[in-house]
Coordinates of C-alpha atoms in Angstrom, one line a residue:
M1 CA -138.5 18.8 -41.0
P2 CA -140.3 15.7 -39.5
Y3 CA -139.5 12.5 -40.0
E4 CA -142.6 10.9 -41.9
S5 CA -142.2 7.2 -42.1
N6 CA -141.1 5.8 -46.0
P7 CA -140.1 2.4 -47.0
D8 CA -137.2 3.2 -48.5
W9 CA -133.8 3.2 -47.1
Q10 CA -132.8 6.0 -45.5
F11 CA -128.9 7.2 -46.0
D12 CA -129.3 9.1 -42.9
V13 CA -130.2 8.6 -39.7
P14 CA -133.3 10.3 -38.5
T15 CA -133.5 11.8 -34.8
S16 CA -135.8 13.8 -32.8
G17 CA -133.7 15.5 -30.3
S18 CA -130.7 14.6 -27.7
K19 CA -130.1 13.8 -23.7
R20 CA -127.3 14.1 -22.0
L21 CA -126.2 10.7 -21.2
P22 CA -123.1 11.0 -17.8
P23 CA -121.1 7.8 -17.2
S24 CA -122.1 5.2 -15.2
A25 CA -119.1 4.4 -12.0
R26 CA -119.1 1.4 -13.6
Y27 CA -117.1 3.1 -16.5
V28 CA -114.2 2.1 -13.8
E29 CA -114.3 -1.1 -13.8
S30 CA -114.0 -1.3 -17.5
L31 CA -110.9 1.0 -16.8
T32 CA -109.4 -1.8 -15.2
H33 CA -109.7 -4.6 -18.8
Q34 CA -108.6 -3.0 -21.3
G35 CA -105.6 -5.5 -21.5
Y36 CA -102.7 -3.5 -20.9
G37 CA -100.0 -6.1 -20.5
F38 CA -97.8 -5.0 -17.7
E39 CA -94.8 -3.3 -20.2
A40 CA -97.4 -1.2 -21.9
A41 CA -98.5 0.3 -19.2
I42 CA -95.5 1.2 -17.4
A43 CA -94.7 2.7 -21.1
D44 CA -97.4 4.6 -21.1
L45 CA -96.6 6.7 -17.6
I46 CA -93.5 7.0 -18.8
D47 CA -94.5 8.8 -22.2
N48 CA -96.9 11.7 -19.5
S49 CA -92.9 11.5 -18.2
I50 CA -91.6 12.8 -21.0
D51 CA -94.4 14.8 -21.9
A52 CA -93.5 16.9 -18.8
G53 CA -90.4 17.9 -19.4
A54 CA -88.2 14.5 -17.1
Q55 CA -84.8 14.0 -17.5
N56 CA -84.6 11.0 -15.4
V57 CA -87.3 8.8 -14.8
V58 CA -86.7 5.8 -11.6
V59 CA -89.5 2.8 -11.6
S60 CA -89.4 1.5 -8.0
F61 CA -90.2 -1.9 -7.1
L62 CA -91.1 -1.8 -3.1
R63 CA -89.5 -4.4 -1.5
D64 CA -90.4 -6.1 2.3
D65 CA -88.5 -9.5 2.8
D66 CA -90.0 -11.6 0.5
R67 CA -93.3 -9.2 -0.6
L68 CA -93.1 -6.9 -3.2
V69 CA -95.8 -4.2 -1.5
S70 CA -95.8 -1.5 -3.9
L71 CA -94.7 -0.5 -7.4
L72 CA -93.6 3.5 -8.1
I73 CA -92.6 5.2 -10.9
V74 CA -91.0 8.7 -9.9
D75 CA -89.9 11.6 -12.4
D76 CA -88.4 15.6 -12.5
G77 CA -90.4 17.1 -15.0
H78 CA -92.6 20.3 -14.2
G79 CA -95.2 18.3 -12.0
M80 CA -98.7 19.2 -11.5
N81 CA -100.5 21.6 -8.8
D82 CA -104.1 21.4 -7.4
E83 CA -105.7 22.3 -10.7
A84 CA -104.1 20.3 -13.4
L85 CA -104.1 17.1 -11.4
D86 CA -107.5 17.2 -10.7
V87 CA -107.8 16.9 -14.6
A88 CA -105.4 14.2 -14.9
M89 CA -107.3 11.6 -12.0
T90 CA -110.2 12.4 -14.2
V91 CA -111.7 10.0 -15.6
G92 CA -112.5 11.0 -19.6
G93 CA -111.4 14.5 -18.1
Q94 CA -110.7 16.6 -21.0
Q95 CA -107.4 17.9 -21.6
E96 CA -105.0 19.7 -24.7
Y97 CA -101.9 18.3 -26.1
S98 CA -99.8 19.6 -28.6
A99 CA -98.8 18.7 -32.3
D100 CA -95.4 17.2 -30.0
A101 CA -97.3 15.7 -27.3
L102 CA -96.9 11.7 -26.4
G103 CA -100.4 12.1 -25.1
H104 CA -103.4 11.3 -27.1
F105 CA -106.7 10.0 -26.0
G106 CA -106.2 11.0 -22.2
A107 CA -107.0 8.1 -20.7
G108 CA -103.4 6.3 -20.9
L109 CA -102.5 7.4 -16.7
K110 CA -106.3 6.0 -15.0
A111 CA -106.3 3.0 -18.1
A112 CA -102.9 2.2 -17.6
S113 CA -102.9 1.4 -14.0
L114 CA -106.3 0.5 -12.5
S115 CA -105.2 -2.8 -15.3
H116 CA -102.7 -3.6 -12.5
A117 CA -103.5 -1.9 -9.2
N118 CA -106.2 -2.1 -7.0
A119 CA -105.0 1.8 -6.1
L120 CA -103.5 4.2 -8.1
T121 CA -101.9 7.2 -6.1
V122 CA -100.3 10.5 -7.5
I123 CA -98.4 12.3 -6.1
S124 CA -96.7 16.7 -7.4
R125 CA -95.2 19.6 -6.9
T126 CA -93.8 22.2 -9.0
K127 CA -91.8 25.2 -9.1
R128 CA -94.4 27.9 -7.6
S129 CA -97.1 24.9 -5.7
P130 CA -96.6 23.1 -2.9
S131 CA -96.7 18.9 -3.3
T132 CA -100.3 17.6 -3.5
G133 CA -101.8 14.4 -4.0
R134 CA -105.2 12.3 -5.3
R135 CA -106.2 8.3 -4.9
W136 CA -108.6 5.9 -7.0
L137 CA -109.2 3.2 -5.1
T138 CA -110.7 0.9 -7.8
S139 CA -113.1 -0.4 -5.0
Q140 CA -114.2 3.5 -4.0
A141 CA -114.2 4.4 -7.6
Q142 CA -116.5 1.9 -9.3
N143 CA -119.1 3.5 -6.9
D144 CA -119.6 7.2 -7.5
F145 CA -116.5 8.6 -9.1
T146 CA -114.8 9.5 -5.3
C147 CA -110.9 10.2 -5.8
D148 CA -109.4 10.9 -2.2
I149 CA -107.0 14.3 -1.3
V150 CA -104.0 12.5 0.2
E151 CA -102.3 13.9 3.0
A152 CA -100.5 16.7 2.8
R153 CA -97.8 16.1 5.0
Y154 CA -97.2 12.6 3.1
C155 CA -97.1 14.4 0.0
Q156 CA -94.2 16.0 1.1
D157 CA -92.4 13.2 2.9
L158 CA -92.8 10.8 -0.3
I159 CA -91.2 13.8 -2.3
D160 CA -88.7 14.3 0.3
R161 CA -88.1 10.4 0.1
Y162 CA -87.0 10.9 -3.5
D163 CA -85.1 14.0 -3.5
G164 CA -82.4 12.3 -5.3
V165 CA -84.5 12.9 -8.4
I166 CA -87.5 15.2 -7.8
G167 CA -86.0 18.7 -6.9
W168 CA -87.4 21.1 -6.8
H169 CA -90.8 19.7 -9.3
G170 CA -91.4 16.6 -10.4
T171 CA -94.3 13.5 -10.5
I172 CA -94.2 10.3 -8.1
V173 CA -97.3 7.5 -9.6
R174 CA -98.1 4.6 -6.8
W175 CA -99.8 0.9 -7.3
D176 CA -100.6 -0.5 -4.2
G177 CA -102.2 -3.7 -4.4
V178 CA -100.2 -5.2 -7.8
R179 CA -102.5 -8.0 -9.2
A180 CA -99.4 -9.7 -10.7
F181 CA -97.6 -8.8 -7.1
G182 CA -100.1 -11.1 -5.1
T183 CA -99.6 -14.1 -8.0
I184 CA -95.8 -15.1 -7.1
T185 CA -95.5 -18.0 -4.5
A186 CA -93.3 -18.2 -1.4
G187 CA -89.5 -17.8 -2.7
Q188 CA -89.8 -17.2 -6.0
T189 CA -89.9 -13.3 -5.9
D190 CA -86.1 -13.2 -7.1
R191 CA -87.3 -14.8 -9.8
F192 CA -90.7 -13.1 -10.9
L193 CA -88.6 -10.0 -10.7
N194 CA -85.1 -11.0 -12.8
E195 CA -88.1 -12.0 -16.0
T196 CA -90.6 -9.4 -15.2
I197 CA -87.7 -6.9 -15.3
E198 CA -85.5 -7.9 -18.4
R199 CA -89.3 -7.5 -20.1
L200 CA -89.6 -4.6 -19.0
E201 CA -85.9 -3.2 -20.1
T202 CA -87.0 -4.9 -23.5
H203 CA -89.7 -3.0 -24.3
L204 CA -88.8 0.3 -22.6
G205 CA -85.5 -0.3 -24.3
L206 CA -87.3 -0.5 -27.9
Y207 CA -90.7 1.4 -28.3
L208 CA -88.6 4.7 -26.1
H209 CA -85.1 4.1 -28.4
R210 CA -85.1 7.3 -29.7
F211 CA -85.7 9.0 -26.3
L212 CA -82.7 7.0 -24.2
D213 CA -80.3 7.2 -27.6
R214 CA -80.4 10.7 -26.4
D215 CA -77.7 12.8 -23.7
D216 CA -80.2 14.2 -21.8
F217 CA -82.7 11.6 -21.0
H218 CA -82.3 8.0 -18.4
I219 CA -84.5 5.7 -17.1
D220 CA -83.4 3.4 -14.6
I221 CA -85.5 0.4 -12.9
V222 CA -84.2 -0.3 -9.2
V223 CA -85.3 -3.0 -6.6
E224 CA -85.6 -1.2 -3.0
D225 CA -86.1 -2.8 0.4
V226 CA -89.4 -0.8 1.7
R227 CA -87.4 0.0 5.1
T228 CA -84.2 0.0 4.4
R229 CA -84.1 1.4 1.5
E230 CA -81.4 0.0 -0.1
E231 CA -81.6 -0.5 -3.4
L232 CA -81.2 -4.9 -4.0
D233 CA -81.2 -3.8 -7.7
H234 CA -80.0 -0.9 -10.1
R235 CA -80.4 -0.8 -14.0
G236 CA -80.3 1.7 -16.6
I237 CA -82.1 1.4 -19.6
E238 CA -80.3 1.1 -22.7
G239 CA -82.1 2.0 -26.1
I240 CA -82.6 -0.7 -28.4
N241 CA -82.5 0.6 -32.2
P242 CA -84.6 -1.7 -34.8
F243 CA -82.5 -0.3 -37.4
G244 CA -79.6 -0.9 -35.2
Y245 CA -77.4 -2.7 -37.2
R246 CA -73.4 -2.0 -38.1
I247 CA -73.2 -2.3 -42.1
P248 CA -77.1 -3.8 -43.9
G249 CA -77.8 -6.6 -45.4
R250 CA -77.5 -5.0 -48.4
P251 CA -75.4 -2.2 -50.6
G252 CA -77.2 0.8 -50.6
F253 CA -79.6 0.5 -48.4
P254 CA -81.2 2.0 -46.2
R255 CA -83.5 3.4 -49.0
T256 CA -86.3 6.2 -49.0
Y257 CA -89.6 4.7 -50.9
T258 CA -92.6 7.5 -51.1
A259 CA -96.2 6.5 -51.2
P260 CA -99.0 9.2 -52.2
I261 CA -101.7 8.5 -49.1
E262 CA -105.3 10.1 -50.1
G263 CA -106.3 12.0 -48.0
L264 CA -102.7 12.7 -46.2
G265 CA -100.3 13.5 -48.8
E266 CA -96.9 12.0 -49.6
L267 CA -95.5 9.8 -47.1
E268 CA -91.9 9.4 -46.5
M269 CA -90.9 5.0 -45.7
E270 CA -87.4 4.4 -45.0
A271 CA -86.6 0.8 -46.0
H272 CA -84.0 -1.8 -43.9
V273 CA -82.8 -5.1 -45.7
W274 CA -80.7 -6.4 -42.0
P275 CA -77.9 -8.2 -42.1
P276 CA -78.8 -11.6 -42.4
K277 CA -78.4 -14.2 -39.0
S278 CA -77.3 -11.7 -36.7
P279 CA -77.1 -12.4 -32.9
L280 CA -77.8 -8.7 -32.3
V281 CA -80.8 -7.9 -29.4
A282 CA -81.9 -5.5 -32.2
F283 CA -82.7 -8.6 -34.3
R284 CA -83.5 -11.2 -32.4
G285 CA -84.0 -10.0 -29.1
I286 CA -87.3 -8.9 -29.6
G287 CA -89.7 -11.6 -30.5
P288 CA -90.3 -14.0 -32.8
L289 CA -88.9 -13.0 -36.0
A290 CA -91.9 -13.6 -38.4
E291 CA -93.5 -11.4 -36.5
R292 CA -91.0 -7.8 -36.2
Q293 CA -90.7 -8.2 -39.9
G294 CA -92.6 -4.8 -42.0
F295 CA -93.5 -1.6 -40.4
Y296 CA -92.1 0.3 -38.0
V297 CA -94.6 3.3 -37.2
Y298 CA -93.5 6.3 -34.4
R299 CA -95.6 9.2 -33.9
N300 CA -92.9 12.0 -32.1
D301 CA -89.9 9.6 -32.2
R302 CA -92.2 6.9 -30.3
L303 CA -92.1 3.6 -31.3
V304 CA -95.7 2.7 -31.8
Q305 CA -95.7 -0.3 -33.8
A306 CA -93.0 -2.7 -33.7
G307 CA -93.4 -4.7 -36.3
G308 CA -96.2 -6.2 -39.2
W309 CA -97.9 -5.5 -41.9
N310 CA -101.4 -4.1 -41.1
G311 CA -103.0 -6.3 -43.4
T312 CA -100.9 -5.2 -46.8
R313 CA -99.3 -9.1 -46.8
S314 CA -98.8 -11.8 -44.6
G315 CA -95.9 -12.4 -42.2
E316 CA -93.2 -15.2 -43.9
A317 CA -90.0 -15.8 -43.2
H318 CA -88.0 -15.0 -46.5
H319 CA -89.3 -11.1 -45.1
N320 CA -87.8 -11.4 -41.6
L321 CA -85.1 -9.3 -42.8
A322 CA -87.3 -6.5 -44.0
R323 CA -88.1 -3.2 -41.9
I324 CA -89.3 -0.3 -43.0
A325 CA -89.7 2.8 -40.8
I326 CA -92.5 5.4 -40.9
N327 CA -92.8 8.5 -39.0
L328 CA -96.3 9.4 -38.9
P329 CA -97.6 13.0 -39.4
P330 CA -97.8 15.4 -36.5
Q331 CA -101.3 16.4 -37.5
Q332 CA -104.2 14.1 -36.9
N333 CA -105.9 12.1 -40.1
Q334 CA -108.0 9.6 -41.3
V335 CA -105.5 7.5 -42.5
F336 CA -103.8 6.4 -39.4
S337 CA -105.5 6.0 -36.1
L338 CA -102.8 5.3 -32.9
T339 CA -104.1 2.2 -30.4
V340 CA -105.5 3.5 -27.0
K341 CA -102.4 1.4 -25.5
K342 CA -99.8 2.7 -28.4
D343 CA -98.9 -0.9 -29.3
G344 CA -100.1 -0.5 -33.0
V345 CA -102.2 1.6 -35.7
N346 CA -105.4 0.6 -37.7
V347 CA -104.9 2.0 -41.1
T348 CA -107.6 2.2 -44.1
P349 CA -107.3 1.3 -47.8
A350 CA -105.9 4.2 -48.8
F351 CA -102.5 3.3 -47.6
A352 CA -102.6 0.1 -49.5
R353 CA -103.1 2.2 -52.3
G354 CA -101.0 4.5 -51.7
L355 CA -98.0 1.2 -51.4
E356 CA -98.7 0.1 -54.2
Q357 CA -97.5 3.7 -55.8
A358 CA -94.4 4.0 -53.7
R359 CA -91.0 4.3 -55.5
D360 CA -87.6 4.8 -54.2
S361 CA -85.5 8.2 -56.4
D362 CA -84.2 5.6 -59.1
G363 CA -88.2 4.8 -59.9
G364 CA -88.0 0.8 -58.2
T365 CA -91.3 -0.4 -56.7
F366 CA -92.3 -2.0 -53.0
V367 CA -92.6 -4.9 -53.9
Q368 CA -88.6 -4.6 -55.9
Y369 CA -87.5 -3.9 -52.5
L370 CA -89.0 -7.1 -50.9
G371 CA -87.6 -8.8 -53.6
E372 CA -84.4 -7.6 -52.7
A373 CA -84.9 -8.7 -49.3
E374 CA -85.9 -11.2 -50.0
K375 CA -83.2 -12.7 -52.1
V376 CA -80.5 -11.7 -49.1
Y377 CA -82.6 -13.7 -46.9
R378 CA -82.9 -16.9 -49.1
D379 CA -78.6 -16.7 -50.3
A380 CA -77.7 -16.9 -46.9
A381 CA -80.2 -19.7 -46.0
R382 CA -77.8 -22.2 -48.9
R383 CA -74.8 -21.0 -46.6
S384 CA -73.9 -23.6 -44.2
T385 CA -70.0 -22.6 -42.9
E386 CA -72.1 -20.2 -40.2
V387 CA -70.3 -20.2 -37.0
Q388 CA -72.6 -21.0 -34.4
R389 CA -71.5 -20.4 -30.8
K390 CA -72.8 -21.8 -27.7
E391 CA -75.5 -21.3 -25.5
V392 CA -74.9 -19.6 -22.6
I393 CA -76.9 -18.3 -19.2
P394 CA -77.5 -15.1 -19.7
P395 CA -75.4 -12.3 -17.0
G396 CA -78.0 -10.6 -14.3
K397 CA -77.5 -8.7 -11.6
G398 CA -74.4 -6.6 -11.1
V399 CA -73.2 -6.4 -14.3
D400 CA -73.3 -2.9 -16.3
P401 CA -76.6 -2.8 -18.6
K402 CA -73.9 -1.7 -21.3
L403 CA -72.1 -4.9 -20.8
K404 CA -75.1 -6.7 -21.0
R405 CA -76.4 -5.2 -23.9
T406 CA -72.9 -6.4 -25.9
L407 CA -72.7 -9.9 -24.3
R408 CA -76.7 -11.0 -25.1
D409 CA -75.4 -9.1 -28.2
E410 CA -72.8 -11.7 -29.0
L411 CA -73.7 -14.4 -26.9
P412 CA -76.6 -17.5 -27.8
T413 CA -79.0 -17.3 -24.7
L414 CA -80.2 -20.6 -22.7
E415 CA -83.9 -20.4 -22.1
G416 CA -84.9 -20.3 -18.6
E417 CA -82.1 -20.4 -16.6
D418 CA -81.5 -17.8 -13.8
P419 CA -79.5 -15.4 -14.3
I420 CA -75.2 -15.0 -13.5
T421 CA -75.2 -12.8 -10.5
F422 CA -71.7 -11.1 -9.3
R423 CA -71.8 -9.7 -5.8
W424 CA -69.0 -8.4 -3.7
E425 CA -68.9 -10.4 -0.3
T426 CA -66.1 -10.7 2.8
M427 CA -64.5 -13.7 1.9
P428 CA -61.0 -14.2 3.3
T429 CA -58.2 -13.0 1.7
D430 CA -56.6 -15.4 0.3
R431 CA -59.6 -15.8 -2.3
F432 CA -60.5 -13.5 -4.7
F433 CA -63.7 -14.6 -5.9
D434 CA -65.7 -18.3 -5.2
I435 CA -69.3 -19.2 -7.3
D436 CA -71.8 -20.7 -6.3
R437 CA -72.9 -22.7 -9.0
E438 CA -76.4 -23.9 -7.0
D439 CA -77.6 -20.1 -7.2
H440 CA -75.6 -19.0 -9.8
V441 CA -73.4 -16.3 -8.0
V442 CA -70.0 -15.4 -8.5
R443 CA -68.9 -13.8 -5.2
L444 CA -66.1 -11.2 -4.9
N445 CA -63.5 -10.2 -2.0
K446 CA -65.1 -6.4 -1.4
E447 CA -61.4 -6.4 -0.1
Y448 CA -60.7 -5.4 -3.3
R449 CA -62.8 -3.6 -4.7
Q450 CA -61.4 -0.5 -4.5
A451 CA -58.3 -2.3 -7.0
F452 CA -61.2 -1.8 -9.8
N453 CA -61.8 1.8 -9.1
P454 CA -60.0 4.2 -8.4
G455 CA -60.7 7.6 -6.9
R456 CA -64.2 6.4 -7.9
R457 CA -67.5 5.4 -5.8
A458 CA -68.5 1.8 -6.0
G459 CA -71.9 0.7 -7.4
S460 CA -73.5 -2.7 -7.7
N461 CA -72.4 -2.4 -11.6
D462 CA -68.8 -1.3 -11.5
A463 CA -65.6 -2.7 -12.5
P464 CA -67.0 -3.6 -15.7
V465 CA -63.5 -4.8 -17.8
L466 CA -62.7 -7.5 -14.3
K467 CA -66.9 -8.8 -14.8
G468 CA -66.9 -9.4 -17.7
M469 CA -63.8 -11.6 -18.3
L470 CA -65.1 -13.7 -15.0
Y471 CA -68.0 -13.7 -17.1
L472 CA -66.5 -15.6 -20.1
I473 CA -64.1 -17.6 -17.9
L474 CA -66.2 -18.4 -15.0
E475 CA -70.0 -19.2 -16.9
K476 CA -69.5 -22.8 -18.2
N477 CA -68.9 -23.3 -15.0
F478 CA -72.1 -22.8 -13.6
R479 CA -73.8 -24.3 -17.1
M480 CA -71.8 -28.3 -16.9
G481 CA -73.5 -28.6 -13.5
R482 CA -70.7 -29.9 -11.4
S483 CA -67.4 -30.1 -10.8
S484 CA -64.5 -31.6 -12.5
A485 CA -60.8 -32.3 -10.9
Q486 CA -59.6 -29.8 -14.1
R487 CA -62.1 -27.2 -14.1
D488 CA -61.3 -27.1 -10.5
D489 CA -57.9 -26.5 -11.1
E490 CA -58.8 -23.9 -13.8
M491 CA -60.5 -21.9 -11.3
A492 CA -57.2 -22.1 -8.0
L493 CA -55.1 -20.7 -11.3
W494 CA -57.6 -17.8 -11.9
N495 CA -57.8 -17.5 -8.2
S496 CA -54.6 -17.2 -8.2
V497 CA -53.4 -14.7 -10.3
L498 CA -56.3 -12.4 -9.9
L499 CA -55.3 -12.3 -6.2
S500 CA -52.1 -11.3 -7.2
A501 CA -53.1 -9.1 -9.8
A502 CA -55.2 -6.7 -7.0
R503 CA -52.7 -6.9 -4.8
C504 CA -50.1 -5.1 -7.4
E505 CA -52.9 -2.8 -8.1
M506 CA -53.3 -1.2 -4.8
T507 CA -49.7 -1.1 -4.5
R508 CA -49.4 1.4 -7.3
G509 CA -52.4 2.6 -6.0
E510 CA -50.8 3.4 -2.7
E511 CA -47.6 4.7 -4.2
A512 CA -49.0 7.1 -6.7
P513 CA -48.7 10.9 -5.8

């Protein structure tokens, strides 16, 4: 019925029809201001790779001398044909997601990329279709939504360049005009890469840890010389399990609490108590402890919230050991809603009411669980017998990621120090190693490299036992600055012994049948 003026409050807004209002081309500009952090943007793109069935993903920083020129994300997923690629590159394109997919809104590829790059190119191929590509230029898209069709021959050339990852099918996402790259001042590229890759390792290792813990999924980060194609750095990402302690902080944990949530049903929550004063990266290395207590929310095995209490309580130091894992149901619901950047969830009051009624199998309440976690924390705080290890300069390039993770778990790290790099170089035969204190480099004589890689192809992260031992005995020489007669004598001793041992190894290799 037509609306007639009425002074009473209208509980439903009356309407008189509808009209279609297509988005303005300036909508593309809004995608560049979504507030995506660099690490979150890369993680969002890797979500697409996982949904495409990829087993291998490579994040490649392309370097030309002292400049970073592009960034690529290469995967061996099932790829896209022309039609699918058009849908993927359409702003606001309609896409159906399966219940177990990581994709959710259909905006991640464009929003994540254009938040950081002036140009987004996607090139893909499937088993049954040839290589194809599309490119968004931010400046062009802002005018009329025009998307470029990439030259077919170039698509195949780029696919061929990465045939070590892409076989019969896969996708390459290319960022050009990366705005952060343009801010790097002369001589600071190495420092920028070290810091950026460290943050990326931590973010991807944490938010995708359940996938990385599988045997059939791998993420590698490489720095590639754009002209020679030489890998200047190569790091495999290790999962960082936020519940990866060895022994729980309190016997009887973890425990499962079941909360009745109106509009959702029963929600299971796995409550953990971390051991106090743990040195593990999974505890101390993923952010301030006060921010990492609370709920860890997963959607289809992808971590979408790493800590926080969602308004149910405030973060307090005595709850630092309390972490709770929640697996969201696959179906959409009205209680939990995912943020566009997949860095948190919003909850309704029904969750808080359900939390108050949560019980474990013995009838224990959620509040009692927090009390037990708090007791462990306070008891540990009263003890003052803990042995304190000295802070060290962290290991860097040339160290196997698993070894690097262990060293960082066991030793507190000095902030703001360039990592210690291990590098094989040509050296006099009477030297096994040398150090460069200023540039934080341990140089190893490559003449003896094969002694530590018998029958194997040497790689940048080879000889982990040797490098681990050298790191432990040499790190103080970088931390303590100038040399002394005693430290110089120690290094001469170590050089002599290691040189002799390496020669023995090589002789034994020659004598082997």
